[in-house]
CSV table of C-alpha atoms and ligand atoms in Angstrom, one decimal:
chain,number,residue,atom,x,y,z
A,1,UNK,CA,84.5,42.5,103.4
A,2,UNK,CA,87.8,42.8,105.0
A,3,UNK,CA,90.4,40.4,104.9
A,4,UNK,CA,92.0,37.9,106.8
A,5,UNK,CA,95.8,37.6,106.7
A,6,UNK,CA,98.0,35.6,109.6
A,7,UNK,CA,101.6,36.3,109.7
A,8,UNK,CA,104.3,34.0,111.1
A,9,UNK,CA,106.5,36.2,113.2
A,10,UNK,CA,104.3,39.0,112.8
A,11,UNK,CA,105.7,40.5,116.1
A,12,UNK,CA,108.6,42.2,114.7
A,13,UNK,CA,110.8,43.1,111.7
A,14,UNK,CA,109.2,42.4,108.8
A,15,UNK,CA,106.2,40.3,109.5
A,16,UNK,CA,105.4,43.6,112.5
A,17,UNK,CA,105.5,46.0,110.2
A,18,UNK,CA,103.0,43.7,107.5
A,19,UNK,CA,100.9,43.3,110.3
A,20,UNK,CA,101.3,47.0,111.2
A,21,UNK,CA,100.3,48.1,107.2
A,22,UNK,CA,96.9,45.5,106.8
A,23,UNK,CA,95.7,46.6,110.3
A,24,UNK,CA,95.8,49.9,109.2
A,25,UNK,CA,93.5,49.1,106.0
A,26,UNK,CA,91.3,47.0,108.1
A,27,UNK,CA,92.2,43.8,107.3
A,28,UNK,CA,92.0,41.3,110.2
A,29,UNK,CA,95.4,40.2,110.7
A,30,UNK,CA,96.6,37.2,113.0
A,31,UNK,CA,100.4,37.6,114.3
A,32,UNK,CA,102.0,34.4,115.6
A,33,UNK,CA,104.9,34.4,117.9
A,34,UNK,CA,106.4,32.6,120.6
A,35,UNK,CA,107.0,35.7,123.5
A,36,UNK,CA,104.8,37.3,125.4
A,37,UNK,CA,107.3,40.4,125.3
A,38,UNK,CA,106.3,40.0,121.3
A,39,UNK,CA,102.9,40.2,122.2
A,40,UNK,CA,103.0,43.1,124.5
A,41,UNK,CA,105.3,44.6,121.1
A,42,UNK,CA,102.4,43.7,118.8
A,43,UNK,CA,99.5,45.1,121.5
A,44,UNK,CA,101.6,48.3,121.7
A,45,UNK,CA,102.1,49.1,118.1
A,46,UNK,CA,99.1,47.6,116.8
A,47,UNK,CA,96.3,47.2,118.5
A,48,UNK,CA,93.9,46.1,116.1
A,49,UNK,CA,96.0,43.0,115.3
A,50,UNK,CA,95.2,39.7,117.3
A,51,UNK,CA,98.3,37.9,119.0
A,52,UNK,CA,98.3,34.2,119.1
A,53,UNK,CA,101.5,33.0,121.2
A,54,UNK,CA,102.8,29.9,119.7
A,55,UNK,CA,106.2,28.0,119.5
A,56,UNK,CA,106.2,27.8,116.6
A,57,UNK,CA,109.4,25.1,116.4
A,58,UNK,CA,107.3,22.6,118.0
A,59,UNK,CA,105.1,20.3,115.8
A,60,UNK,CA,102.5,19.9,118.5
A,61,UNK,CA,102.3,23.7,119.2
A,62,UNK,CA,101.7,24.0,115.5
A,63,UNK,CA,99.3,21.6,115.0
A,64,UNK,CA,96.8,23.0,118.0
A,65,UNK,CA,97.6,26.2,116.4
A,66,UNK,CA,96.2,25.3,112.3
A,67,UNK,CA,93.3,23.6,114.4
A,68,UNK,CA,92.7,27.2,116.3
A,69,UNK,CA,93.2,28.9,113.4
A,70,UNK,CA,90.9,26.9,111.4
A,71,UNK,CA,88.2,27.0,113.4
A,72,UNK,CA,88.1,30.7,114.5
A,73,UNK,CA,89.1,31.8,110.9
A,74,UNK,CA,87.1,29.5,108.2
A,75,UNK,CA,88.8,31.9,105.4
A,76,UNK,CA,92.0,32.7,105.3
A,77,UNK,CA,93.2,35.3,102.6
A,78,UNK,CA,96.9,35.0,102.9
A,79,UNK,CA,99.5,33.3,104.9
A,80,UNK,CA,102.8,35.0,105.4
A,81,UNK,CA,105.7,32.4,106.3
A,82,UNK,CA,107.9,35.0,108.5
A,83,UNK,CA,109.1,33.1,111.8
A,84,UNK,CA,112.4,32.5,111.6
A,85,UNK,CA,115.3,32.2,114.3
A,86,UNK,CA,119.3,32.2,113.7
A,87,UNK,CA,120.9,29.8,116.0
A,88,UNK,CA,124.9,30.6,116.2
A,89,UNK,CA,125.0,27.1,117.8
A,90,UNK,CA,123.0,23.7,117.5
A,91,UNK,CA,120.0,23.5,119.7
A,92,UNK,CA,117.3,20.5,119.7
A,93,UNK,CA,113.9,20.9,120.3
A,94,UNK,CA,112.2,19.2,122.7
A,95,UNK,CA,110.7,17.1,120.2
A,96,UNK,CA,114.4,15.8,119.1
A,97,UNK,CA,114.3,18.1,115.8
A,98,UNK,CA,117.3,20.5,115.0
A,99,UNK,CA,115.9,24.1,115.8
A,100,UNK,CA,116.6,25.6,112.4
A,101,UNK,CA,114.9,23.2,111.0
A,102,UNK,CA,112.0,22.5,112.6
A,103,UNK,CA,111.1,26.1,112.6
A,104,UNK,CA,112.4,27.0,109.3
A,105,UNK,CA,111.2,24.0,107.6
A,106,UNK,CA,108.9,21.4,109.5
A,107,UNK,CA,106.6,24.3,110.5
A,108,UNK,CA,106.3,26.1,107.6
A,109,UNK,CA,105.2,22.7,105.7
A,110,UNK,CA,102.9,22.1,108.3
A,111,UNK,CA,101.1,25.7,108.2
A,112,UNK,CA,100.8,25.5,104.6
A,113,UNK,CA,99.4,22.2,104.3
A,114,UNK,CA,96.9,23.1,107.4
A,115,UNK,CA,95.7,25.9,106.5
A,116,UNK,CA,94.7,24.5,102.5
A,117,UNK,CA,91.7,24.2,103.4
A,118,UNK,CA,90.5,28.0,104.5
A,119,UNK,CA,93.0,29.2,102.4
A,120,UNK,CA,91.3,27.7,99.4
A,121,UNK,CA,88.1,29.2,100.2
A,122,UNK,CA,89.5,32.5,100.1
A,123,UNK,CA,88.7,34.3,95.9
A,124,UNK,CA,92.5,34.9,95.2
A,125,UNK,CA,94.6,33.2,98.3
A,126,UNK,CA,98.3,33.2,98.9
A,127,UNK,CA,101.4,31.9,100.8
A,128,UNK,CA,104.5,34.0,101.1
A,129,UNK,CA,107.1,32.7,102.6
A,130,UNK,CA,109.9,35.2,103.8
A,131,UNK,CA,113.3,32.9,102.9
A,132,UNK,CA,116.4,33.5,101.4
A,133,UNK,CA,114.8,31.8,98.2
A,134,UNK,CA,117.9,32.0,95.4
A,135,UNK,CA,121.4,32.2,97.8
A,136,UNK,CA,122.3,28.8,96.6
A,137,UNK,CA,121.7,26.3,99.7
A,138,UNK,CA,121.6,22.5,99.8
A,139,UNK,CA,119.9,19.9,101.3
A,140,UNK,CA,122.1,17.9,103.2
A,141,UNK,CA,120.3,14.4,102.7
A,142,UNK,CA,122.2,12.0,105.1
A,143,UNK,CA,122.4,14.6,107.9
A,144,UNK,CA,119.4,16.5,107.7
A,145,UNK,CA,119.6,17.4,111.4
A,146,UNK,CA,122.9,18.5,110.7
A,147,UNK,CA,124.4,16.4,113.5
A,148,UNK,CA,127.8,16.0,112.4
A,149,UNK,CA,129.7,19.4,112.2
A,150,UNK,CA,126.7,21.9,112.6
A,151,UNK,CA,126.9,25.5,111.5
A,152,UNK,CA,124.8,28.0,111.6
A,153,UNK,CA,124.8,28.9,107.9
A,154,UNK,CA,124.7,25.6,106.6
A,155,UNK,CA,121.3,25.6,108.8
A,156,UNK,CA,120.2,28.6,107.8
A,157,UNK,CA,120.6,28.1,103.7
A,158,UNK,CA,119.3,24.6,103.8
A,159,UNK,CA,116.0,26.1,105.4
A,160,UNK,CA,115.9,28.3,102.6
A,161,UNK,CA,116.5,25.8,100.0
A,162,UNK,CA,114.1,23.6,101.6
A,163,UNK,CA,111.3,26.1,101.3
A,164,UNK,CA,112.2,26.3,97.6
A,165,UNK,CA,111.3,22.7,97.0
A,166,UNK,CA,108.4,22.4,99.6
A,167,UNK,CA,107.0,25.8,97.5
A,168,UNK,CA,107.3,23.3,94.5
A,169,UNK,CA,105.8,20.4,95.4
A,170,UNK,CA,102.9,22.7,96.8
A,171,UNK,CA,100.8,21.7,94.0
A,172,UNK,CA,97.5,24.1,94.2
A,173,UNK,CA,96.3,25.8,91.6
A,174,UNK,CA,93.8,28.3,93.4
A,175,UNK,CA,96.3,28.8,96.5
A,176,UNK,CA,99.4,31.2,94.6
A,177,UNK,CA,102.9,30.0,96.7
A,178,UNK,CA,105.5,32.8,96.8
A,179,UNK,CA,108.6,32.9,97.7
A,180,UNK,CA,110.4,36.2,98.4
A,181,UNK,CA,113.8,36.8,99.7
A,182,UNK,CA,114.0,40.7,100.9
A,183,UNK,CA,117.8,40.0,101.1
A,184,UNK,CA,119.1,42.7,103.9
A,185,UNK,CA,116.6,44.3,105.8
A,186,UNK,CA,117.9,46.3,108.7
A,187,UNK,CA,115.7,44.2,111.7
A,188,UNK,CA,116.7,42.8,114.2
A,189,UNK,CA,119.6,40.4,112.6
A,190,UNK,CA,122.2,41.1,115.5
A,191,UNK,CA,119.9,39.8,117.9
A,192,UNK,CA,121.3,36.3,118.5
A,193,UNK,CA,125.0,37.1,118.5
A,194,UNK,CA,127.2,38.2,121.5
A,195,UNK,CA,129.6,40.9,121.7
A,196,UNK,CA,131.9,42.2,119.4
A,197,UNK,CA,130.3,40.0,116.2
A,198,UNK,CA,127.1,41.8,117.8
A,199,UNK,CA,127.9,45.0,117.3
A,200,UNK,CA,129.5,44.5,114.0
A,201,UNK,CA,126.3,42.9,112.8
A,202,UNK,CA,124.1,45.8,114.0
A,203,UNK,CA,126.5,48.1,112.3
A,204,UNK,CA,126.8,46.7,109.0
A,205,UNK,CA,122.8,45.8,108.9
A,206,UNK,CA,122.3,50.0,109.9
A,207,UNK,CA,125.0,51.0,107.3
A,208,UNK,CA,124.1,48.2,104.7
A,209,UNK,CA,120.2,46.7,105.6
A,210,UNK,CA,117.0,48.2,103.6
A,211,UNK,CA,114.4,50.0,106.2
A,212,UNK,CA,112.0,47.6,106.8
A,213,UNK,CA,109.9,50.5,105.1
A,214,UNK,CA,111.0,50.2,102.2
A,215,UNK,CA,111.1,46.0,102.2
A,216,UNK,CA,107.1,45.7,102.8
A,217,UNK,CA,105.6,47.5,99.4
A,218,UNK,CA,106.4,44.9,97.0
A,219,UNK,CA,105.8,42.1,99.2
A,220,UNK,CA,102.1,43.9,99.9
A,221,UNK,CA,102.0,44.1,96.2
A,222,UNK,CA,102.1,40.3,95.7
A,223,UNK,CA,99.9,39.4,98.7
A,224,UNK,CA,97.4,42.2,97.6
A,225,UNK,CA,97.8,40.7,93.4
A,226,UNK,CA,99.3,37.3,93.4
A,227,UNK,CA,101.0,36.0,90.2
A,228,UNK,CA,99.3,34.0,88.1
A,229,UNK,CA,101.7,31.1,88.6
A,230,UNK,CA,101.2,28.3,91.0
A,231,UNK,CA,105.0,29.1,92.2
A,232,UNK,CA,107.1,32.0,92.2
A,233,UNK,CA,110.4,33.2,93.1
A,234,UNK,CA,111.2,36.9,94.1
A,235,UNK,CA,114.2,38.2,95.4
A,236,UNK,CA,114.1,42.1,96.5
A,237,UNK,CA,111.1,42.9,94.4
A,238,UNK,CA,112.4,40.8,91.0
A,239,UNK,CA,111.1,37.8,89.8
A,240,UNK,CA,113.8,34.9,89.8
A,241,UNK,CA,113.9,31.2,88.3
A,242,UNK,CA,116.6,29.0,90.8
A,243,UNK,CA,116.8,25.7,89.2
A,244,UNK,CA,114.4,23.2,91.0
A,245,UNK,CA,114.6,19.2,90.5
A,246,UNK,CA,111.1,18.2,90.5
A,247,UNK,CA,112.5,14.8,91.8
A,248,UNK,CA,114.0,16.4,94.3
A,249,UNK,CA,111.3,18.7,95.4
A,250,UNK,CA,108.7,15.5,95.8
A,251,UNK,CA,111.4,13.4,97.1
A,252,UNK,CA,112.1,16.3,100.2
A,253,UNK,CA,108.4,16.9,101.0
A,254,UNK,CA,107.6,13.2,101.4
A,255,UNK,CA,110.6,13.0,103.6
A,256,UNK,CA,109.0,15.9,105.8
A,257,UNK,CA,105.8,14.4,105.4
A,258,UNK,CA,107.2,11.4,107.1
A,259,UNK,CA,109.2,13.7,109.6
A,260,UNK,CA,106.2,15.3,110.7
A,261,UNK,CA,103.8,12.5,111.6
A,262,UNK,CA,105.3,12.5,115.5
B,301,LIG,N1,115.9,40.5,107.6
B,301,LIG,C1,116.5,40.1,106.6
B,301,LIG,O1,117.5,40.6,106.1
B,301,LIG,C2,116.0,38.8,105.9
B,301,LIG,C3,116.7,38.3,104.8
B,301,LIG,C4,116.3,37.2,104.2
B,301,LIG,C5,115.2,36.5,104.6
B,301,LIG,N2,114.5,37.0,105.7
B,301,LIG,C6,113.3,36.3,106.2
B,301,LIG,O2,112.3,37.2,106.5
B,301,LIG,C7,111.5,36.7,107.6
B,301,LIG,C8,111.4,37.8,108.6
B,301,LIG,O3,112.7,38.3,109.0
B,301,LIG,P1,112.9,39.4,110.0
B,301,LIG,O4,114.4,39.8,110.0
B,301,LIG,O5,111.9,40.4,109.9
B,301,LIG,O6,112.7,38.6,111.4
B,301,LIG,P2,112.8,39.0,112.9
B,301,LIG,O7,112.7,40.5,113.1
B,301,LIG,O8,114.0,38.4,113.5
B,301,LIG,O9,111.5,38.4,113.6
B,301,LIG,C9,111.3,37.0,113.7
B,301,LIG,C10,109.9,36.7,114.2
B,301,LIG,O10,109.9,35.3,114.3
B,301,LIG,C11,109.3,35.0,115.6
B,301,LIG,N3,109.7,33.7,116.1
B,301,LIG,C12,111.0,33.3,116.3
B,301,LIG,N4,111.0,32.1,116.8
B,301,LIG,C13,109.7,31.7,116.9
B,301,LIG,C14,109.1,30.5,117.4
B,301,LIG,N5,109.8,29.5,117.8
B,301,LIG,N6,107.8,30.5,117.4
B,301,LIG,C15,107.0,31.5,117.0
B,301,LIG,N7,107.6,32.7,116.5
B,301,LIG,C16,108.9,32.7,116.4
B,301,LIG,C17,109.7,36.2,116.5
B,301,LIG,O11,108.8,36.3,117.6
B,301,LIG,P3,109.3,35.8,119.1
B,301,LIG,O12,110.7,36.2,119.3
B,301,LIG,O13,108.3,36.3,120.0
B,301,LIG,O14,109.2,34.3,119.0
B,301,LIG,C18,109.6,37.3,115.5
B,301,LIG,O15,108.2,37.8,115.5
B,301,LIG,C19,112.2,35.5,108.1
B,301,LIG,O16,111.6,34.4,107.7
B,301,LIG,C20,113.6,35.6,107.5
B,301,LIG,O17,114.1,34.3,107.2
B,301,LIG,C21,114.9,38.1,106.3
C-alpha cells in the first residue's frame, strides 16, 4: 500500500523536489502552498502530486486545511514542515501576527497537533520539520512579535529555535519528531531581496549552497526509517543534541497554545 506524505512548501526548493522523489515511488504525496504560480510549478513537474493552495501564515487558512486534510486522508505517513518565507522587513498578517512567525512557528504547531490524529494511525509516522534546528536562536519572550526593532534574522532564528522547543514538548511516542537543518541549499534564498544584496545572495548560494539533489537523500532516509527517539536533531545528515530547557519548551508551547485559539 502506498504511502501518504504532505509537504509544507512542497512547491519548490526542497519540499518540490521531496514531493518530486515520493511521487516517483508512488507514494501519494500532498504539496501545500500559497500560489497558484506554485501550483502550476508543482502540476508541471509532478503531476502525480496533489496541490492544495493554502496560506499557510493564516491560522484560519490552516485550520480548514488540517480539517481537509483529515478528512480526505484518514492516514497520514509523514508530515514534512517545509513552508517558510524570509521577510527582509516586518510584515503583519491579517490576523495581527508577525509573518515570520505565524508561518514559521504558529502554523507549524498547528499542523502537527492537527494532523496527530491520522498521523498516529500511520505503522511508523513522522514529522520533519525543515528549520535551522542548532544555529543558536532565542526566543525573545517580551516581544515575541518582534515589535520593537524588528530584523529579519532575529525573526528568522527565533522561528528556528521555536521549532526546537515545540519538537520537545511534542510528546508522542508512536509519532517520531525530526528536526533537520539542511544548512545551505542552493533554492531559491535570493528570492525576497532586491538588487545588488540579490544578486550577491544568488551568487554566493550557486558558488556556496548544496544542490537540492544532494540535500533530499538523508532527509528521505529519516522519513523512510525514523529514529527511534521521540525527538531528534539533525543538521546536514548528522545527528546533533542543542541544549533544550524542558521548562522552557512547555512554557513556549502553552504560550502558542494560547496564541492560537483566535
Ligand atoms: N534552503 C536552505 O538553505 C535552508 C536552510 C535551512 C533551513 N531551510 C528550511 O528548509 C525549508 C525549505 O526551504 P527551501 O529553501 O527549499 O524553501 P523555498 O524554496 O523558499 O520554498 C518555500 C516554500 O514555502 C511555500 N510558502 C511560503 N509562504 C507560504 C505561505 N504563506 N503559505 C503556504 N506556503 C508558503 C512556498 O510556496 P508559495 O510561494 O507558493 O507560497 C514554497 O513552496 C524551509 O522550512 C527552510 O526554513 C532551508
Amino acid at each position: 500500500m502506498s504511502r501518504t506524505i504532505v509537504i509544507t512548501g512542497g512547491t519548490s526548493g526542497i519540499g518540490l523536489a521531496l514531493a518530486r522523489h515520493y511521487a516517483a515511488l508512488g507514494e501519494q504525496v500532498v504539496a501545500v502552498g500559497s500560489s497558484e504560480e506554485g501550483g502550476r510549478r508543482l502540476r508541471a513537474e509532478v503531476p502525480r502530486a496533489r496541490f492544495v493552495r493554502c496560506d499557510l501564515s493564516s491560522l484560519r487558512e490552516t485550520r480548514d486545511l488540517v480539517e481537509r486534510l483529515s478528512a480526505d486522508h484518514p492516514v497520514i505517513d509523514a508530515l514534512v514542515l517545509a513552508a517558510f518565507r524570509y521577510n527582509p522587513r516586518r510584515v503583519t498578517t491579517a490576523e495581527g501576527f508577525e509573518h515570520t512567525f505565524a508561518l514559521y512557528v504558529l502554523n507549524r504547531r498547528l499542523m502537527a497537533e492537527g494532523l496527530r490524529g491520522p498521523l498516529e494511525k500511520a505503522p511508523s509516522p513522522v514529522i520533519v520539520n525543515l528549520c535551522g534546528a542548532g544555529r543558536g536562536g532565542r526566543i525573545n519572550w517580551d516581544d515575541l512579535q518582534l515589535e520593537n526593532g524588528y530584523r529579519a534574522v532575529a525573526a528568522t532564528m527565533q522561528g528556528a529555535r521555536a521549532s526546537v522547543l515545540l519538537g520537545a514538548a511534542y510528546g508522542s511516542e508512536r509519532v517520531k519528531y525530526v528536526l533537520y537543518n539542511p544548512v545551505f541549499v542552493a533554492t531559491g534564498l535570493h528570492e525576497p531581496f532586491r538588487q545588488p544584496l540579490r544578486g550577491v545572495v544568488r551568487a554566493a548560494s550557486a558558488l556556496f549552497g548544496q544542490p537540492v539533489a544532494r540535500a533530499v537523500p538523508p532527509i528521505t532516509a529519516l522519513i523512510d526509517r525514523p529514529p527511534a527517539e521521540p525527538v531528534s536533531v539533525w543538521r546536514k545528515g548528522k545527528r546533533i543534541e542543542p541544549a533544550v530547557d524542558r521548562d522552557e519548551a512547555q512554557r513556549f508551547a502553552s504560550t502558542v497554545l494560547a496564541m492560537s485559539a483566535l
